[in-house]
Amino acid sequence: MAGVGDKKGRKDDNGIGTAIDFVLSNAKLVLGVGGAAMLGIATLAVKRMYDRAISAPASPMKMNPSGKRSWEEPSWMGSSPRVLNKDMKSNISRSLQVLPTDQAAFETELFKPDVCKGANSSKKNQTDMKKARLRRSMQEKLFAYYMKHAVIDPREQIQAKQAAVDICTELRSFIHTRLPDMPLRDMYLSGSLYDDLQVVAADHVQLMVPLVLEKNLWSFIPGEDTIMNIPGFYLVRRENMEYFPRGSSYWDRCIVGGYLSPKIVTDNFEKVVTGSINWPAIGSILGYVIHPVVSTDTVTLEIQFDTNQRLFIDFLPLTVMGNTMLIAKPHRLEKYENMWRETFRTVETAKLRALDEEDGGCRCICLKIMKAICRFTPALSKLNSSQLINVVLHISEKEADWSQAALADRFLQVVKELIAYLEGSSLPCIFNPKVNLFSELTPEEIDELGYTLYCSLSEPETLIQTSN
């Protein structure tokens, strides 16, 4: 019976038992008793694994009534690779969530059929066409905005310029009559209105009042060479006091601590302009309504030359020595009130216009659009004309295409460059890189400017819709 049972078991195991017995019986001859014993133990372990595998139910996950699986791997085999722990499941779940579900995403260029390549090419062409349409749309809107909001009616410009000339004539006549010993060169009108860069309305000009300073009595000291270390500003120092004592120069009356004070110069002119001239009487003769504007920084006159049109004239003393032009426009911080500001407006506008004339570019148009946007957007009102001109000039050094067709691209580039400069809190002057044109902005103002411009990048059209 034992032999029958043995034969049946060997038949059921498909001959594996016979093979094992043969190996064990012959191992003694080759390996000896000890080696055969070790081989026998290993072979028995393999046989038990095989027996359990062929006797497992069809579904290894089927539960018996006791709640355990009816088939379990031997404990010495370790955990089954088919069983995932909780962490593994969560990791795989997260990975699966980011996998692409589109079949096309799994096709490599090598195995994609030509039809798919053609479809992708068509899709790219459609994307390019869509971008081109959006660019044309933006281009059209920018030109429409420029014509509607930036360009000033020529008739209004003529009236404003005439009013400015009339006021300048009266001031020049009065000062030469009342203060004949004051050393001044001829006053002249200046500003964006005379450079055709003013936007929205013809409402602002500067009346430049050049002082005559004796070269042997005065010198310009750059701000970076002083203890205050502030590029873009100068001290005007009185020299040779031992040979030419105080009083040798008319402007010695405006000295503070050995330096010519722009604040005192401005205060003296304010007394003349606002306190000594009968502006209502002059206005009635000229057909204007004129009155001084109370201001702490500059002397300003407001002229109403039409029913709804007003012109503001800033009375601005300046002094020139060599190629350096200084104006009496104070720094925002009171501790720098005795320093003169260096102005690059003349050379900035000259270079801008020369570049446009050279290649028929749209730099001036782009600038005027940006100026109009800043005027209509309170959050951008801290950006001035000089800063915007310098951004355009910086871009012009690395970008050659300023054609009318590239206006939309250059406009967006100006916005992006402004954001980059604001991010670094520094905008170097194109004519003197040591001068930071953002130096007078507070961190809060820089943050607000940068945030407003950054938010507009996704929808640039919002910038030209603010005034609608």
PDB file of N, CA, C and O in Angstrom, residues 18 71 148 168 189 198 256-257 303 461:
ATOM      1  N   THR A  18      10.619  12.015  -7.977  1.00  0.00           N
ATOM      2  CA  THR A  18      11.628  11.094  -8.508  1.00  0.00           C
ATOM      3  C   THR A  18      12.933  11.820  -8.753  1.00  0.00           C
ATOM      4  O   THR A  18      14.032  11.326  -8.449  1.00  0.00           O
ATOM      5  N   TRP A  71      -5.081  30.523   1.777  1.00  0.00           N
ATOM      6  CA  TRP A  71      -3.712  30.162   1.398  1.00  0.00           C
ATOM      7  C   TRP A  71      -2.773  31.275   1.813  1.00  0.00           C
ATOM      8  O   TRP A  71      -2.950  32.443   1.499  1.00  0.00           O
ATOM      9  N   LYS A 148      -6.856 108.121 -29.030  1.00  0.00           N
ATOM     10  CA  LYS A 148      -7.967 108.619 -28.207  1.00  0.00           C
ATOM     11  C   LYS A 148      -7.503 109.326 -26.943  1.00  0.00           C
ATOM     12  O   LYS A 148      -8.097 110.320 -26.513  1.00  0.00           O
ATOM     13  N   CYS A 168       5.568 134.183 -19.838  1.00  0.00           N
ATOM     14  CA  CYS A 168       7.035 134.281 -19.806  1.00  0.00           C
ATOM     15  C   CYS A 168       7.484 135.701 -20.139  1.00  0.00           C
ATOM     16  O   CYS A 168       8.405 136.240 -19.510  1.00  0.00           O
ATOM     17  N   LEU A 189      11.097 128.629 -22.314  1.00  0.00           N
ATOM     18  CA  LEU A 189      10.082 127.614 -21.989  1.00  0.00           C
ATOM     19  C   LEU A 189      10.576 126.239 -22.409  1.00  0.00           C
ATOM     20  O   LEU A 189      11.242 126.076 -23.436  1.00  0.00           O
ATOM     21  N   GLN A 198       4.133 115.364 -24.641  1.00  0.00           N
ATOM     22  CA  GLN A 198       3.100 115.501 -23.618  1.00  0.00           C
ATOM     23  C   GLN A 198       1.851 114.734 -24.049  1.00  0.00           C
ATOM     24  O   GLN A 198       1.557 114.633 -25.250  1.00  0.00           O
ATOM     25  N   VAL A 256      24.261 128.646   2.194  1.00  0.00           N
ATOM     26  CA  VAL A 256      24.039 127.965   3.477  1.00  0.00           C
ATOM     27  C   VAL A 256      25.245 127.060   3.707  1.00  0.00           C
ATOM     28  O   VAL A 256      25.469 126.106   2.949  1.00  0.00           O
ATOM     29  N   GLY A 257      26.038 127.390   4.734  1.00  0.00           N
ATOM     30  CA  GLY A 257      27.195 126.565   5.058  1.00  0.00           C
ATOM     31  C   GLY A 257      28.237 126.519   3.968  1.00  0.00           C
ATOM     32  O   GLY A 257      28.918 125.497   3.799  1.00  0.00           O
ATOM     33  N   ILE A 303      -2.832 128.941 -15.001  1.00  0.00           N
ATOM     34  CA  ILE A 303      -3.450 129.839 -15.983  1.00  0.00           C
ATOM     35  C   ILE A 303      -4.638 129.148 -16.622  1.00  0.00           C
ATOM     36  O   ILE A 303      -4.502 128.051 -17.180  1.00  0.00           O
ATOM     37  N   GLU A 461      -4.218  94.103 -21.799  1.00  0.00           N
ATOM     38  CA  GLU A 461      -5.261  95.035 -22.236  1.00  0.00           C
ATOM     39  C   GLU A 461      -5.861  95.809 -21.072  1.00  0.00           C
ATOM     40  O   GLU A 461      -6.447  96.881 -21.273  1.00  0.00           O
TER      41      GLU A 461
END
